[in-house]
């Protein structure tokens, strides 16, 4: 199964936003265990960088690098 992970799910996980943190953690755990293939759209990466701009740059960079290693970054074509 392939899941397209929304920006808000990533934010819920990174910022531990309640009441959605546990669900977002489960989704990303499924991706890390290779039970499902997770992907994010390319604009999600830049959106996250902007939304998280108040987080220190090093922390933001490490978090986004981890997300990009865990999930496949896909283009925004019809394919």
N, CA, C and O atoms as CSV, one atom per row, in Angstrom:
chain,resi,resn,atom,element,x,y,z
A,1,UNK,N,N,0.845,-1.165,0.000
A,1,UNK,CA,C,0.000,0.000,0.000
A,1,UNK,C,C,0.895,1.234,0.000
A,1,UNK,O,O,1.927,1.262,0.671
A,2,UNK,N,N,0.498,2.241,-0.748
A,2,UNK,CA,C,1.226,3.502,-0.811
A,2,UNK,C,C,0.360,4.589,-0.184
A,2,UNK,O,O,-0.821,4.724,-0.505
A,3,UNK,N,N,0.964,5.358,0.710
A,3,UNK,CA,C,0.253,6.460,1.366
A,3,UNK,C,C,0.899,7.780,0.983
A,3,UNK,O,O,2.119,7.927,1.058
A,4,UNK,N,N,0.088,8.732,0.576
A,4,UNK,CA,C,0.563,10.088,0.362
A,4,UNK,C,C,0.336,10.835,1.675
A,4,UNK,O,O,-0.800,11.085,2.079
A,5,UNK,N,N,1.427,11.179,2.322
A,5,UNK,CA,C,1.369,11.783,3.647
A,5,UNK,C,C,1.194,13.298,3.507
A,5,UNK,O,O,1.970,13.961,2.819
A,6,UNK,N,N,0.190,13.822,4.152
A,6,UNK,CA,C,-0.146,15.244,4.118
A,6,UNK,C,C,0.802,16.046,5.023
A,6,UNK,O,O,1.345,15.514,5.992
A,7,UNK,N,N,0.988,17.301,4.701
A,7,UNK,CA,C,1.816,18.211,5.507
A,7,UNK,C,C,1.376,18.213,6.966
A,7,UNK,O,O,2.213,18.212,7.868
A,8,UNK,N,N,0.085,18.215,7.196
A,8,UNK,CA,C,-0.415,18.279,8.577
A,8,UNK,C,C,-0.042,17.051,9.391
A,8,UNK,O,O,0.174,17.158,10.599
A,9,UNK,N,N,0.037,15.908,8.770
A,9,UNK,CA,C,0.445,14.694,9.498
A,9,UNK,C,C,1.892,14.833,9.953
A,9,UNK,O,O,2.232,14.469,11.078
A,10,UNK,N,N,2.739,15.359,9.077
A,10,UNK,CA,C,4.136,15.569,9.446
A,10,UNK,C,C,4.234,16.597,10.577
A,10,UNK,O,O,4.992,16.410,11.528
A,11,UNK,N,N,3.468,17.673,10.468
A,11,UNK,CA,C,3.473,18.691,11.530
A,11,UNK,C,C,2.953,18.125,12.849
A,11,UNK,O,O,3.502,18.418,13.911
A,12,UNK,N,N,1.900,17.318,12.786
A,12,UNK,CA,C,1.368,16.695,14.005
A,12,UNK,C,C,2.448,15.878,14.691
A,12,UNK,O,O,2.572,15.892,15.916
A,13,UNK,N,N,3.224,15.169,13.891
A,13,UNK,CA,C,4.281,14.327,14.453
A,13,UNK,C,C,5.439,15.171,14.996
A,13,UNK,O,O,5.848,15.002,16.145
A,14,UNK,N,N,5.958,16.068,14.176
A,14,UNK,CA,C,7.133,16.850,14.585
A,14,UNK,C,C,6.851,17.761,15.772
A,14,UNK,O,O,7.696,17.924,16.652
A,15,UNK,N,N,5.656,18.356,15.795
A,15,UNK,CA,C,5.320,19.302,16.858
A,15,UNK,C,C,4.530,18.660,18.002
A,15,UNK,O,O,4.154,19.325,18.967
A,16,UNK,N,N,4.288,17.349,17.870
A,16,UNK,CA,C,3.532,16.596,18.881
A,16,UNK,C,C,2.200,17.264,19.191
A,16,UNK,O,O,1.816,17.444,20.347
A,17,UNK,N,N,1.504,17.626,18.099
A,17,UNK,CA,C,0.217,18.314,18.250
A,17,UNK,C,C,-0.875,17.319,18.641
A,17,UNK,O,O,-1.075,16.293,17.992
A,18,UNK,N,N,-1.555,17.652,19.702
A,18,UNK,CA,C,-2.676,16.835,20.156
A,18,UNK,C,C,-3.952,17.358,19.526
A,18,UNK,O,O,-4.057,18.556,19.266
A,19,UNK,N,N,-4.903,16.514,19.278
A,19,UNK,CA,C,-5.010,15.108,19.626
A,19,UNK,C,C,-4.511,14.163,18.526
A,19,UNK,O,O,-4.840,12.977,18.546
A,20,UNK,N,N,-3.735,14.661,17.580
A,20,UNK,CA,C,-3.374,13.862,16.413
A,20,UNK,C,C,-1.985,13.230,16.472
A,20,UNK,O,O,-1.622,12.461,15.583
A,21,UNK,N,N,-1.209,13.541,17.501
A,21,UNK,CA,C,0.163,13.048,17.577
A,21,UNK,C,C,0.250,11.526,17.511
A,21,UNK,O,O,1.042,10.986,16.738
A,22,UNK,N,N,-0.550,10.834,18.309
A,22,UNK,CA,C,-0.474,9.364,18.344
A,22,UNK,C,C,-0.777,8.749,16.985
A,22,UNK,O,O,-0.108,7.802,16.572
A,23,UNK,N,N,-1.771,9.275,16.289
A,23,UNK,CA,C,-2.109,8.754,14.964
A,23,UNK,C,C,-0.992,9.018,13.960
A,23,UNK,O,O,-0.649,8.144,13.164
A,24,UNK,N,N,-0.429,10.214,13.996
A,24,UNK,CA,C,0.656,10.525,13.058
A,24,UNK,C,C,1.881,9.667,13.363
A,24,UNK,O,O,2.584,9.243,12.446
A,25,UNK,N,N,2.137,9.414,14.628
A,25,UNK,CA,C,3.255,8.554,15.020
A,25,UNK,C,C,3.052,7.135,14.492
A,25,UNK,O,O,4.001,6.512,14.015
A,26,UNK,N,N,1.835,6.622,14.572
A,26,UNK,CA,C,1.528,5.282,14.054
A,26,UNK,C,C,1.729,5.210,12.542
A,26,UNK,O,O,2.277,4.235,12.029
A,27,UNK,N,N,1.285,6.239,11.838
A,27,UNK,CA,C,1.429,6.258,10.382
A,27,UNK,C,C,2.903,6.230,9.993
A,27,UNK,O,O,3.307,5.458,9.123
A,28,UNK,N,N,3.703,7.074,10.639
A,28,UNK,CA,C,5.125,7.107,10.300
A,28,UNK,C,C,5.843,5.842,10.757
A,28,UNK,O,O,6.829,5.436,10.141
A,29,UNK,N,N,5.366,5.218,11.822
A,29,UNK,CA,C,5.944,3.947,12.251
A,29,UNK,C,C,5.685,2.861,11.211
A,29,UNK,O,O,6.567,2.048,10.932
A,30,UNK,N,N,4.494,2.842,10.642
A,30,UNK,CA,C,4.194,1.878,9.582
A,30,UNK,C,C,5.133,2.070,8.394
A,30,UNK,O,O,5.574,1.100,7.778
A,31,UNK,N,N,5.432,3.323,8.081
A,31,UNK,CA,C,6.345,3.614,6.975
A,31,UNK,C,C,7.762,3.165,7.309
A,31,UNK,O,O,8.459,2.615,6.456
A,32,UNK,N,N,8.185,3.394,8.532
A,32,UNK,CA,C,9.552,3.030,8.919
A,32,UNK,C,C,9.738,1.517,9.014
A,32,UNK,O,O,10.850,1.017,8.845
A,33,UNK,N,N,8.666,0.795,9.281
A,33,UNK,CA,C,8.730,-0.673,9.357
A,33,UNK,C,C,8.509,-1.315,7.999
A,33,UNK,O,O,8.481,-2.540,7.877
A,34,UNK,N,N,8.351,-0.472,6.972
A,34,UNK,CA,C,8.108,-0.937,5.600
A,34,UNK,C,C,6.822,-1.741,5.463
A,34,UNK,O,O,6.696,-2.562,4.555
A,35,UNK,N,N,5.866,-1.508,6.361
A,35,UNK,CA,C,4.542,-2.119,6.223
A,35,UNK,C,C,3.759,-1.427,5.112
A,35,UNK,O,O,2.934,-2.047,4.440
A,36,UNK,N,N,4.026,-0.138,4.926
A,36,UNK,CA,C,3.442,0.646,3.840
A,36,UNK,C,C,4.549,1.523,3.257
A,36,UNK,O,O,5.554,1.794,3.914
A,37,UNK,N,N,4.351,1.958,2.025
A,37,UNK,CA,C,5.280,2.907,1.407
A,37,UNK,C,C,4.686,4.294,1.569
A,37,UNK,O,O,3.592,4.577,1.081
A,38,UNK,N,N,5.413,5.145,2.251
A,38,UNK,CA,C,4.950,6.505,2.454
A,38,UNK,C,C,5.648,7.465,1.515
A,38,UNK,O,O,6.829,7.301,1.211
A,39,UNK,N,N,4.923,8.456,1.063
A,39,UNK,CA,C,5.527,9.477,0.217
A,39,UNK,C,C,4.900,10.830,0.540
A,39,UNK,O,O,3.790,10.928,1.062
A,40,UNK,N,N,5.660,11.860,0.207
A,40,UNK,CA,C,5.184,13.223,0.360
A,40,UNK,C,C,5.400,13.943,-0.962
A,40,UNK,O,O,6.329,13.629,-1.706
A,41,UNK,N,N,4.547,14.897,-1.245
A,41,UNK,CA,C,4.693,15.702,-2.448
A,41,UNK,C,C,5.844,16.687,-2.246
A,41,UNK,O,O,6.074,17.174,-1.139
A,42,UNK,N,N,6.550,16.966,-3.313
A,42,UNK,CA,C,7.700,17.876,-3.251
A,42,UNK,C,C,7.372,19.207,-2.567
A,42,UNK,O,O,8.170,19.666,-1.748
A,43,UNK,N,N,6.239,19.846,-2.863
A,43,UNK,CA,C,5.944,21.120,-2.185
A,43,UNK,C,C,5.808,20.997,-0.666
A,43,UNK,O,O,5.935,21.995,0.043
A,44,UNK,N,N,5.557,19.812,-0.169
A,44,UNK,CA,C,5.459,19.602,1.279
A,44,UNK,C,C,6.766,19.954,1.963
A,44,UNK,O,O,6.765,20.513,3.060
A,45,UNK,N,N,7.883,19.631,1.323
A,45,UNK,CA,C,9.190,19.898,1.926
A,45,UNK,C,C,9.391,21.406,2.114
A,45,UNK,O,O,9.795,21.852,3.187
A,46,UNK,N,N,9.113,22.172,1.088
A,46,UNK,CA,C,9.295,23.623,1.207
A,46,UNK,C,C,8.251,24.238,2.140
A,46,UNK,O,O,8.544,25.192,2.860
A,47,UNK,N,N,7.045,23.697,2.126
A,47,UNK,CA,C,6.009,24.192,3.048
A,47,UNK,C,C,6.419,23.950,4.496
A,47,UNK,O,O,6.252,24.824,5.347
A,48,UNK,N,N,6.952,22.769,4.775
A,48,UNK,CA,C,7.401,22.462,6.134
A,48,UNK,C,C,8.539,23.386,6.551
A,48,UNK,O,O,8.559,23.886,7.675
A,49,UNK,N,N,9.483,23.610,5.646
A,49,UNK,CA,C,10.606,24.502,5.953
A,49,UNK,C,C,10.081,25.883,6.356
A,49,UNK,O,O,10.563,26.479,7.319
A,50,UNK,N,N,9.099,26.383,5.619
A,50,UNK,CA,C,8.537,27.703,5.908
A,50,UNK,C,C,7.725,27.699,7.202
A,50,UNK,O,O,7.891,28.583,8.042
A,51,UNK,N,N,6.859,26.721,7.362
A,51,UNK,CA,C,5.985,26.676,8.545
A,51,UNK,C,C,6.804,26.539,9.821
A,51,UNK,O,O,6.443,27.096,10.858
A,52,UNK,N,N,7.901,25.802,9.747
A,52,UNK,CA,C,8.733,25.554,10.927
A,52,UNK,C,C,9.838,26.604,11.097
A,52,UNK,O,O,10.813,26.354,11.805
A,53,UNK,N,N,9.704,27.757,10.470
A,53,UNK,CA,C,10.756,28.758,10.465
A,53,UNK,C,C,11.135,29.272,11.859
A,53,UNK,O,O,12.224,29.820,12.029
A,54,UNK,N,N,10.265,29.108,12.852
A,54,UNK,CA,C,10.592,29.557,14.206
A,54,UNK,C,C,11.400,28.518,14.981
A,54,UNK,O,O,11.927,28.797,16.058
A,55,UNK,N,N,11.486,27.321,14.414
A,55,UNK,CA,C,12.320,26.269,15.005
A,55,UNK,C,C,13.761,26.561,14.587
A,55,UNK,O,O,13.988,26.962,13.446
A,56,UNK,N,N,14.741,26.372,15.475
A,56,UNK,CA,C,16.132,26.624,15.083
A,56,UNK,C,C,16.503,25.865,13.797
A,56,UNK,O,O,16.081,24.727,13.587
A,57,UNK,N,N,17.301,26.523,12.945
A,57,UNK,CA,C,17.593,25.970,11.623
A,57,UNK,C,C,18.195,24.569,11.684
A,57,UNK,O,O,17.803,23.699,10.907
A,58,UNK,N,N,19.128,24.339,12.582
A,58,UNK,CA,C,19.744,23.009,12.661
A,58,UNK,C,C,18.705,21.938,12.988
A,58,UNK,O,O,18.692,20.872,12.374
A,59,UNK,N,N,17.848,22.222,13.942
A,59,UNK,CA,C,16.796,21.280,14.334
A,59,UNK,C,C,15.844,21.022,13.170
A,59,UNK,O,O,15.461,19.882,12.906
A,60,UNK,N,N,15.475,22.078,12.490
A,60,UNK,CA,C,14.580,21.980,11.334
A,60,UNK,C,C,15.231,21.148,10.233
A,60,UNK,O,O,14.583,20.289,9.635
A,61,UNK,N,N,16.505,21.400,9.969
A,61,UNK,CA,C,17.229,20.681,8.916
A,61,UNK,C,C,17.293,19.184,9.225
A,61,UNK,O,O,17.062,18.357,8.343
A,62,UNK,N,N,17.606,18.837,10.470
A,62,UNK,CA,C,17.699,17.430,10.873
A,62,UNK,C,C,16.335,16.745,10.749
A,62,UNK,O,O,16.245,15.617,10.265
A,63,UNK,N,N,15.281,17.429,11.186
A,63,UNK,CA,C,13.933,16.855,11.120
A,63,UNK,C,C,13.505,16.616,9.682
A,63,UNK,O,O,12.981,15.549,9.360
A,64,UNK,N,N,13.722,17.597,8.815
A,64,UNK,CA,C,13.307,17.437,7.422
A,64,UNK,C,C,14.155,16.404,6.694
A,64,UNK,O,O,13.650,15.685,5.832
A,65,UNK,N,N,15.429,16.323,7.028
A,65,UNK,CA,C,16.284,15.295,6.427
A,65,UNK,C,C,15.783,13.913,6.815
A,65,UNK,O,O,15.735,13.012,5.977
A,66,UNK,N,N,15.414,13.738,8.069
A,66,UNK,CA,C,14.888,12.453,8.536
A,66,UNK,C,C,13.597,12.085,7.816
A,66,UNK,O,O,13.406,10.936,7.418
A,67,UNK,N,N,12.714,13.065,7.652
A,67,UNK,CA,C,11.450,12.825,6.955
A,67,UNK,C,C,11.714,12.434,5.505
A,67,UNK,O,O,11.086,11.513,4.981
A,68,UNK,N,N,12.646,13.137,4.857
A,68,UNK,CA,C,12.951,12.846,3.445
A,68,UNK,C,C,13.635,11.492,3.272
A,68,UNK,O,O,13.525,10.877,2.212
A,69,UNK,N,N,14.334,11.025,4.292
A,69,UNK,CA,C,14.949,9.693,4.237
A,69,UNK,C,C,13.915,8.600,4.478
A,69,UNK,O,O,14.014,7.503,3.928
A,70,UNK,N,N,12.932,8.911,5.299
A,70,UNK,CA,C,11.894,7.934,5.619
A,70,UNK,C,C,10.863,7.807,4.504
A,70,UNK,O,O,10.445,6.701,4.160
A,71,UNK,N,N,10.457,8.933,3.943
A,71,UNK,CA,C,9.393,8.959,2.947
A,71,UNK,C,C,9.958,9.313,1.576
A,71,UNK,O,O,10.927,10.065,1.472
A,72,UNK,N,N,9.361,8.781,0.552
A,72,UNK,CA,C,9.769,9.121,-0.811
A,72,UNK,C,C,9.179,10.484,-1.168
A,72,UNK,O,O,7.989,10.730,-0.969
A,73,UNK,N,N,10.014,11.352,-1.691
A,73,UNK,CA,C,9.556,12.668,-2.149
A,73,UNK,C,C,9.182,12.524,-3.614
A,73,UNK,O,O,10.015,12.160,-4.444
A,74,UNK,N,N,7.919,12.813,-3.929
A,74,UNK,CA,C,7.443,12.625,-5.301
A,74,UNK,C,C,7.070,13.962,-5.922
A,74,UNK,O,O,6.682,14.902,-5.228
A,75,UNK,N,N,7.195,14.028,-7.242
A,75,UNK,CA,C,6.823,15.229,-7.978
A,75,UNK,C,C,5.315,15.393,-8.006
A,75,UNK,O,O,4.570,14.579,-7.460
A,76,UNK,N,N,4.893,16.442,-8.642
A,76,UNK,CA,C,3.459,16.747,-8.657
A,76,UNK,C,C,2.892,16.634,-10.069
A,76,UNK,O,O,2.156,17.506,-10.530
A,77,UNK,N,N,3.246,15.549,-10.741
A,77,UNK,CA,C,2.689,15.304,-12.071
A,77,UNK,C,C,1.477,14.381,-11.952
A,77,UNK,O,O,1.137,13.941,-10.854
A,78,UNK,N,N,0.847,14.097,-13.043
A,78,UNK,CA,C,-0.299,13.186,-13.019
A,78,UNK,C,C,0.119,11.746,-12.720
A,78,UNK,O,O,-0.703,10.933,-12.298
A,79,UNK,N,N,1.369,11.439,-12.935
A,79,UNK,CA,C,1.850,10.089,-12.638
A,79,UNK,C,C,1.839,9.834,-11.167
A,79,UNK,O,O,2.212,8.747,-10.726
